[in-house]
CSV table of C-alpha atoms and ligand atoms in Angstrom, one decimal:
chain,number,residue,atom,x,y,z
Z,1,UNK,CA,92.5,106.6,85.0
Z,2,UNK,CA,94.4,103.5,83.4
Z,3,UNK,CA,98.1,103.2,82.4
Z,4,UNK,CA,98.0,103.2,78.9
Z,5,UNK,CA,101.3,102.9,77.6
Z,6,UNK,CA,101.2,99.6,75.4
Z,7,UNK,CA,104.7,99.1,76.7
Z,8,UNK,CA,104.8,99.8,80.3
Z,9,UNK,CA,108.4,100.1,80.4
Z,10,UNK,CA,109.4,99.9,83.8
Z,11,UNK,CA,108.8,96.5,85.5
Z,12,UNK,CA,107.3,98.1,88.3
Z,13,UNK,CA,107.8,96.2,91.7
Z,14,UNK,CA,108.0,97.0,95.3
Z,15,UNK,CA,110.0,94.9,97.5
Z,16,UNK,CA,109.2,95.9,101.6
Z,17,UNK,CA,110.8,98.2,103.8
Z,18,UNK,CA,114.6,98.1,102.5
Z,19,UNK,CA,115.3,101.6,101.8
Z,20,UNK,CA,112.1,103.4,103.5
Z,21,UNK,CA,114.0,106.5,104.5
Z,22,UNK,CA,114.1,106.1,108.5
Z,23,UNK,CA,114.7,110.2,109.3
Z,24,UNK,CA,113.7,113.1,107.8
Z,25,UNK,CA,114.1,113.1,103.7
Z,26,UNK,CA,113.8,116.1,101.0
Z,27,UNK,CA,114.0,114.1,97.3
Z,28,UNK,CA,112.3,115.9,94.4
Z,29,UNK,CA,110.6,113.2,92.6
Z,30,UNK,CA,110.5,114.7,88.8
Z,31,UNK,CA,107.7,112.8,87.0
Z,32,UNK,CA,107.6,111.9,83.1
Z,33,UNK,CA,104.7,112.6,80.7
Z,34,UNK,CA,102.3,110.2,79.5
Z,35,UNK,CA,99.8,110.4,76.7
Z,36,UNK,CA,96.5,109.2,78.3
Z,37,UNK,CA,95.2,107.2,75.3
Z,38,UNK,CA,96.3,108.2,71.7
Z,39,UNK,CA,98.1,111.2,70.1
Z,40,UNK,CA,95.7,113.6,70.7
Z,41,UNK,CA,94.5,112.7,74.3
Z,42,UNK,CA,96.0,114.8,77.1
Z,43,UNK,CA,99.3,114.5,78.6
Z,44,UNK,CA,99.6,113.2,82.7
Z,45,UNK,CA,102.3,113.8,84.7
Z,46,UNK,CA,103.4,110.8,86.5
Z,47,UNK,CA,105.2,111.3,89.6
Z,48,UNK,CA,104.9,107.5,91.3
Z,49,UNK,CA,106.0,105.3,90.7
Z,50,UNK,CA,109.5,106.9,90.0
Z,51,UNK,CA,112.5,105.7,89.1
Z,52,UNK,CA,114.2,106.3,92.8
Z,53,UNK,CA,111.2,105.6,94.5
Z,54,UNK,CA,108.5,103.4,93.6
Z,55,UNK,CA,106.0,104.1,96.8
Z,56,UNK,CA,104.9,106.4,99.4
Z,57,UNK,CA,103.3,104.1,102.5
Z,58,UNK,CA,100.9,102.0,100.2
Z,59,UNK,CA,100.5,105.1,97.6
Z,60,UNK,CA,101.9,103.5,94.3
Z,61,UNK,CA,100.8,105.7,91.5
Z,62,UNK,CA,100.1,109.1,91.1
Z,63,UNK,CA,99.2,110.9,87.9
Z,64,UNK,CA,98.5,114.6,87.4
Z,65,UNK,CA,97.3,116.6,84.5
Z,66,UNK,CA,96.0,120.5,83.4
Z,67,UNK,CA,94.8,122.6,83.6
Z,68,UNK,CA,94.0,122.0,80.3
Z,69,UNK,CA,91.9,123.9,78.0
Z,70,UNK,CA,89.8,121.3,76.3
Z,71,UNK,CA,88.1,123.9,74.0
Z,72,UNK,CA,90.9,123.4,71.3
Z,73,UNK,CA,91.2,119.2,72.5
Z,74,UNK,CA,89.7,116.3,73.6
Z,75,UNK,CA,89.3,115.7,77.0
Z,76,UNK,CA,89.9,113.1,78.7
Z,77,UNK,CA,88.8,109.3,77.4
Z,78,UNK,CA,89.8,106.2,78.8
Z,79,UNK,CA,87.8,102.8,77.8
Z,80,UNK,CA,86.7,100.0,80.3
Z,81,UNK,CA,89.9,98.5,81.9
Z,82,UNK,CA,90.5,96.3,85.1
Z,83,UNK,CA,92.2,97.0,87.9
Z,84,UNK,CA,92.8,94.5,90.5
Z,85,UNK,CA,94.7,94.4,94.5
Z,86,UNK,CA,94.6,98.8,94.5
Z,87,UNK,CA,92.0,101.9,95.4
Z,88,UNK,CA,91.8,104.7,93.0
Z,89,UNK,CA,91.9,108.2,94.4
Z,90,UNK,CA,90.3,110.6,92.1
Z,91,UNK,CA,90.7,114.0,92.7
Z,92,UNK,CA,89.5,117.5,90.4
Z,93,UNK,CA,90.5,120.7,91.0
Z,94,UNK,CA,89.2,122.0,88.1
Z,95,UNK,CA,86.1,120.6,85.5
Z,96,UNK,CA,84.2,116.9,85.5
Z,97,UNK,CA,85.1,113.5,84.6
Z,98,UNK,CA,82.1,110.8,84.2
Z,99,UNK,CA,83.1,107.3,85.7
Z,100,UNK,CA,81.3,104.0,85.0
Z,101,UNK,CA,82.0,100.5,86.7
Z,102,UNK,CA,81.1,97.2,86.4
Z,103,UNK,CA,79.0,97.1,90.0
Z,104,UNK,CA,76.8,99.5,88.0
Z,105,UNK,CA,77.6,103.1,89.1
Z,106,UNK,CA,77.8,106.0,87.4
Z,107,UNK,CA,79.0,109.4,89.1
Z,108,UNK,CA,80.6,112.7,88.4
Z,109,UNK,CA,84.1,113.6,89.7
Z,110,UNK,CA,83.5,117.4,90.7
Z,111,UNK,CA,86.5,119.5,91.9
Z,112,UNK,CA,86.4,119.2,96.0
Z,113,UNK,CA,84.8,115.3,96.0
Z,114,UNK,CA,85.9,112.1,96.2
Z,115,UNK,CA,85.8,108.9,93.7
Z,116,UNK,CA,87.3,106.1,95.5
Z,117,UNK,CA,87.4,102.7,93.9
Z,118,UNK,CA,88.5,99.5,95.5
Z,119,UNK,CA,89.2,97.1,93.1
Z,120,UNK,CA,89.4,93.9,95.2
Z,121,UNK,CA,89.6,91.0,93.6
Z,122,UNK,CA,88.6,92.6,90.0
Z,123,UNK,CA,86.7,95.6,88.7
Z,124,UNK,CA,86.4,97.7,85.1
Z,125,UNK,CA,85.8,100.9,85.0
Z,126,UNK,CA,85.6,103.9,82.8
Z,127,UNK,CA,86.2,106.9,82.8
Z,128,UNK,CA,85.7,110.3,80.4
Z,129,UNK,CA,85.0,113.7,80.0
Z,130,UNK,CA,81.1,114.2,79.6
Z,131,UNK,CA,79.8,115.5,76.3
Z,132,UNK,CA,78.5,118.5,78.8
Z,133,UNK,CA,81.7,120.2,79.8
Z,134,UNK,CA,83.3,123.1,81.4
Z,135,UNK,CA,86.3,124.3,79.2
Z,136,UNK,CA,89.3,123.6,81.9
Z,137,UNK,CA,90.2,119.9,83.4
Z,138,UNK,CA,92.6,119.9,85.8
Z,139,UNK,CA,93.3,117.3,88.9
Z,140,UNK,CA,94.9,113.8,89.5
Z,141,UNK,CA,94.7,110.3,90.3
Z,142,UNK,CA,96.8,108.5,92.5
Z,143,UNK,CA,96.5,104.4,93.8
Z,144,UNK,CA,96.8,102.7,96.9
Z,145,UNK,CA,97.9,99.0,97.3
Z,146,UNK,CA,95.6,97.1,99.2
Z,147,UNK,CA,97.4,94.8,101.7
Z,148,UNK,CA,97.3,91.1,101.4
Z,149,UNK,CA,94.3,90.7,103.9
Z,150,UNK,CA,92.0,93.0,101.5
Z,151,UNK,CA,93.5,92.8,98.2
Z,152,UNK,CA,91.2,89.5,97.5
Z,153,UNK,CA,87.7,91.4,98.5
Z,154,UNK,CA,84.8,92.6,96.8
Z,155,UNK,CA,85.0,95.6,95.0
Z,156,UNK,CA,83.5,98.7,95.6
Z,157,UNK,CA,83.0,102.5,95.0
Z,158,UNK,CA,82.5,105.5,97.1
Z,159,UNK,CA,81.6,109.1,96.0
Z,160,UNK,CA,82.4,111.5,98.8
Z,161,UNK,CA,81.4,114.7,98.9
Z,162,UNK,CA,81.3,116.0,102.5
Z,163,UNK,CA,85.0,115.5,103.1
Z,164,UNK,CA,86.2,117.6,106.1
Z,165,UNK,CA,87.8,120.8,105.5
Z,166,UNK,CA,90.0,122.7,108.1
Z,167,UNK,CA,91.0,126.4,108.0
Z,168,UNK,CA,94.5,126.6,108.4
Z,169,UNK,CA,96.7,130.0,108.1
Z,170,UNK,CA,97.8,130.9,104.8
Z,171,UNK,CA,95.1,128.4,103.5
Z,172,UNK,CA,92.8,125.7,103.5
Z,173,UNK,CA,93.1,121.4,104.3
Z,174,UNK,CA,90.7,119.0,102.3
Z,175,UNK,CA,91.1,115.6,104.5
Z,176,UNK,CA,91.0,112.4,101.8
Z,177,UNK,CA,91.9,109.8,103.5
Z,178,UNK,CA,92.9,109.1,106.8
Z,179,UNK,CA,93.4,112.1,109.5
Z,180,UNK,CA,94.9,115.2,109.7
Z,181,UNK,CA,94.8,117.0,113.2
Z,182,UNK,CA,91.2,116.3,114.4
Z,183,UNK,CA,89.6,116.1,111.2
Z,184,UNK,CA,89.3,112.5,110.1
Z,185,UNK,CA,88.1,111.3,106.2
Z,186,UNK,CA,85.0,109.2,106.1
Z,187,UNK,CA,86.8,107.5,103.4
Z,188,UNK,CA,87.7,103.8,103.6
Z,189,UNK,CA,91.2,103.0,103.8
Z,190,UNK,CA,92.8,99.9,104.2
Z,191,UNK,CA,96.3,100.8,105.9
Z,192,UNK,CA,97.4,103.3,108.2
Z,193,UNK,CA,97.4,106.1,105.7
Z,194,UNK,CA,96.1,109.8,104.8
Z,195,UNK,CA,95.5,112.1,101.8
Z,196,UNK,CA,95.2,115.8,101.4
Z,197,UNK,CA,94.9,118.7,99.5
Z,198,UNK,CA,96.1,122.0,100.6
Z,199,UNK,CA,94.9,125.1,99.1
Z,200,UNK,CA,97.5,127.6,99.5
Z,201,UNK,CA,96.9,131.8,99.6
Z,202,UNK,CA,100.0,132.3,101.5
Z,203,UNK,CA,102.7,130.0,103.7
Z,204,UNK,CA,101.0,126.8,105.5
Z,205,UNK,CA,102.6,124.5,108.1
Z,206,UNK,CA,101.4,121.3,107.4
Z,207,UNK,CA,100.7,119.4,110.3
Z,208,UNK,CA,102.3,115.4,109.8
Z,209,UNK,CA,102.3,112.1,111.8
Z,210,UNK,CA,106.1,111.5,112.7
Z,211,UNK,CA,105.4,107.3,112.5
Z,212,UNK,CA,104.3,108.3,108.6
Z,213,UNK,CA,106.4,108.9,105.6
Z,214,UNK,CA,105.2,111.4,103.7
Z,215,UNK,CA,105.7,113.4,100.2
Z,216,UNK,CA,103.8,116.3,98.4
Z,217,UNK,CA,103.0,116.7,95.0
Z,218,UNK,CA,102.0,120.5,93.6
Z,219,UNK,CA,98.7,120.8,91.6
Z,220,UNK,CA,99.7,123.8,90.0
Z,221,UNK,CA,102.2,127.1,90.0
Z,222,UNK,CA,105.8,125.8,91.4
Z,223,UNK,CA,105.4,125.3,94.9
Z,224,UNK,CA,108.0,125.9,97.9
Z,225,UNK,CA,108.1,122.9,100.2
Z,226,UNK,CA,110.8,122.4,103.3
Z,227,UNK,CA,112.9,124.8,100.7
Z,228,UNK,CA,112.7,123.3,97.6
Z,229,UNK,CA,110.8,123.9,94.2
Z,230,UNK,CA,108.2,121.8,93.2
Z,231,UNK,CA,107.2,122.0,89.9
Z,232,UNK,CA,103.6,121.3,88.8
Z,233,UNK,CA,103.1,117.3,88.6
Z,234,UNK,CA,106.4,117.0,90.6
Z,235,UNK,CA,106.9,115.8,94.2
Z,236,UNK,CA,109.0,116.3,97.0
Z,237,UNK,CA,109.6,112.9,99.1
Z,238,UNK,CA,110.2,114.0,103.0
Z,239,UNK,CA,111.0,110.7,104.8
Z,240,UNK,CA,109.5,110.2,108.0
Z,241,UNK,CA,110.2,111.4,111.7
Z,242,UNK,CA,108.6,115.0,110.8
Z,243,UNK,CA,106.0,116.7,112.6
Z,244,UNK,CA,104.9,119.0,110.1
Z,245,UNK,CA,106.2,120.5,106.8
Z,246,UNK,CA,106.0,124.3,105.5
Z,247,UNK,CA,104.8,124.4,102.4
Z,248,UNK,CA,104.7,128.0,100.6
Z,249,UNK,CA,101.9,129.4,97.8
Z,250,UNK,CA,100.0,130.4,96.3
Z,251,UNK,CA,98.8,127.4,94.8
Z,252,UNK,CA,97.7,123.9,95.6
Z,253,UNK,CA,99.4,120.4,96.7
Z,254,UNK,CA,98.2,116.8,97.7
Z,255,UNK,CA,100.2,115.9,100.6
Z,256,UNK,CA,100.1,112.1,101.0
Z,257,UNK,CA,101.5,109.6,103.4
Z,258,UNK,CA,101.7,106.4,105.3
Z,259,UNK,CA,103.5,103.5,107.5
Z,260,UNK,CA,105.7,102.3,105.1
Z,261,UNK,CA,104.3,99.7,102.8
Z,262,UNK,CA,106.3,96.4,103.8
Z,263,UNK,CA,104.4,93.6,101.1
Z,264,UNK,CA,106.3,92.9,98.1
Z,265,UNK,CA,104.2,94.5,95.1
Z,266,UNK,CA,104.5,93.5,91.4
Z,267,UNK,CA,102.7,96.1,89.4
Z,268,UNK,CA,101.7,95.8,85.7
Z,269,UNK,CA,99.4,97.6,83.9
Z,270,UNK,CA,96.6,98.6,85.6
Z,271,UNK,CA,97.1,95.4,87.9
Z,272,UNK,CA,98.9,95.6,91.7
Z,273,UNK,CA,99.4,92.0,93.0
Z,274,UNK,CA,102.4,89.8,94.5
Z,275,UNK,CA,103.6,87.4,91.6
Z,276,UNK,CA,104.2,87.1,88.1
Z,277,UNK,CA,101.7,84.2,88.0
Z,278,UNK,CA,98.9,86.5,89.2
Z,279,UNK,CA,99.4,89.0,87.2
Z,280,UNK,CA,99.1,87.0,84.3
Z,281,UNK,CA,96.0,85.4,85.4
Z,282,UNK,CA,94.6,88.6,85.9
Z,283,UNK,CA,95.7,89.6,82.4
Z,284,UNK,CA,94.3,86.5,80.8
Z,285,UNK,CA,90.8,86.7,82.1
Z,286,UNK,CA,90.4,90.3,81.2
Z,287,UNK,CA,91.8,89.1,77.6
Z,288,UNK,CA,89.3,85.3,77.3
Z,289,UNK,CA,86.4,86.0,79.7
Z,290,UNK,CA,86.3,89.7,81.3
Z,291,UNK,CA,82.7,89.6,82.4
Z,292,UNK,CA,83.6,86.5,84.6
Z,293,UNK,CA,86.1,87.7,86.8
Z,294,UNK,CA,85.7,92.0,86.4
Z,295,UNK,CA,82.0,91.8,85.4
Z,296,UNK,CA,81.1,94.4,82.6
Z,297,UNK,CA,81.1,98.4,81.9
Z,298,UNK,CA,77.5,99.4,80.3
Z,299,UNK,CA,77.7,102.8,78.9
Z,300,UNK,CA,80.5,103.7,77.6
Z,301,UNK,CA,80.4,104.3,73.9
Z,302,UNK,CA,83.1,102.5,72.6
Z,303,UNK,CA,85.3,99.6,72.9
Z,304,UNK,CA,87.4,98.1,76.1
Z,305,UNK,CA,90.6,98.3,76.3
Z,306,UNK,CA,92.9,95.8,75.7
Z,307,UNK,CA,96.3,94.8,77.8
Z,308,UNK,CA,99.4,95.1,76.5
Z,309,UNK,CA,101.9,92.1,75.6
Z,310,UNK,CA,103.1,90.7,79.0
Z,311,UNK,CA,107.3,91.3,79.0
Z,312,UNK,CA,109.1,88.3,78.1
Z,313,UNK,CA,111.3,87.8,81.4
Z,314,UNK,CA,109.2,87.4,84.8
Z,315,UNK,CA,107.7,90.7,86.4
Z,316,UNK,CA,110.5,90.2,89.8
Z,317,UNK,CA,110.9,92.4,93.0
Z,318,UNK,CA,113.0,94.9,93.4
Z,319,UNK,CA,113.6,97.5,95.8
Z,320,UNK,CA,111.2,100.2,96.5
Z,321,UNK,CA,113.9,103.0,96.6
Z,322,UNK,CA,117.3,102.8,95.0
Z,323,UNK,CA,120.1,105.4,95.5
Z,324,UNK,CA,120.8,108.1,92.8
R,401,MN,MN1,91.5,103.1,85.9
């Protein structure tokens, strides 16, 4: 996934702990559509970062799309890009994307597994429906900031495919990241953090880490969370201090959480770092000399992507959450 909008409008920054609610929250977090490449690609829904709240413990991004019937439209098509200082989370409910990288792998996204790339330092990657499809694609991807201690390693990729499940009444945990109940992710994350999708038949009571702060964000059909209605691609932002969360179906949510995220984050593009200066170093050496710093995407039939025109005033903090 990449942000494509040629002018990423918000200056995107986080700026520590300042307004991390401290008790129990219930803020619906509406997202805004985004075309994922050009006029005919498909529509995301982008919940984080919103305009209230720019983060969720070091979850910074979260996109959402289908189901989508691409019988009548193209799928999904996103040329080689870099992303540096983040992990992508990719996540299918529904059909098969292809990803490519620059370390050299090439894997399937099937609904149930994991794709998680860390970006380190620098990496390119595609991503793209296959020529061999089924007709519906629906699922999300969401980032995590890497902290300052990590966000200068080697990239990596991970394809997980044996992620813990746990029966739960009125449905049916799949652990991403991190630890829910007993049931821990192999997955590696690089702050106190979890991810996971709850498959709903019925009513579950979510089980949550009171030191976390946590939101959900429905899949699918409107969801009932703590009360309120989620709408598909929409999430509900619960604070912290709570032990669990009811959350009502049918349907399906990613429930995602963490110890709030306390580095300043500047956020451009596809780029997560700490200063204006870094951001436009990264930007420049994806622009004059890719392969030296991202290395290169073989594969991909078609031509990289290229950034957008940096703002003209300097990419500052501001707060991660500010007050309706
Ligand atoms: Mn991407």
């Amino acid at each position: 996934m990449s942000n494509l909008e040629r002018e990423p409008a918000e200056r995107t920054v986080c700026d520590g702990p300042v307004a991390t609610a401290a008790a129990p929250a219930a803020e619906v977090l509406e997202p805004r559509e985004v075309p994922l490449g050009g006029p005919r690609a498909m529509p995301v829904r982008r919940s984080l970062p919103n305009r209230y709240r720019r983060m969720v413990g070091a979850w910074c991004f979260a996109d959402a799309y289908g189901p989508t019937d691409l019988t009548a439209r193209e799928g999904m098509r996103v040329p080689p890009h870099p992303h540096i200082g983040l992990q992508t989370v990719s996540w299918l409910v529904r059909g098969e994307i292809l990803h490519r990288d620059s370390l050299g792998n090439e894997q399937y996204v099937r609904p149930g597994e994991l794709n998680l790339m860390t970006a380190g330092r620098g990496i390119a990657h595609s991503e793209e429906t296959p020529q061999e499809h089924t007709p519906i694609l629906h699922g999300a991807q969401l980032w995590v900031a890497l902290p300052d201690a990590h966000r200068d390693g080697p990239p990596g990729f991970a394809h997980h495919a044996d992620l813990p499940r746990l029966p739960v009444p009125g449905g049916e945990v799949t652990v991403l990241l991190g630890r829910v109940g007993d049931a821990e992710s192999p997955a590696r994350a690089y702050t106190p953090i979890m991810g996971a999708e709850v498959a709903l038949t019925d009513a579950v009571r979510m089980p949550l880490d009171p030191a976390y702060e946590h939101a959900v964000l429905a899949l699918d059909a409107p969801l009932t969370v703590d009360g309120a209605t989620v709408t598909s691609g929409a999430m509900l932002y619960l604070g912290r201090d709570r032990a669990g969360v009811r959350i009502d179906g049918p349907g399906r949510a990613l429930v995602i959480g963490g110890e709030p995220f306390e580095e300043p984050l500047v956020m451009w593009w596809n780029l997560v770092a700490r200063t204006h200066e870094e951001i436009v170093e990264a930007r420049t050496a994806w622009e004059d000399d890719p392969g030296s710093r991202f290395g290169e995407v073989h594969g991909y039939n078609g031509a990289r992507l290229h950034a957008p025109t940096l703002p003209n005033a300097e990419l500052k903090a501001r707060p991660r959450y500010r007050p309706h």
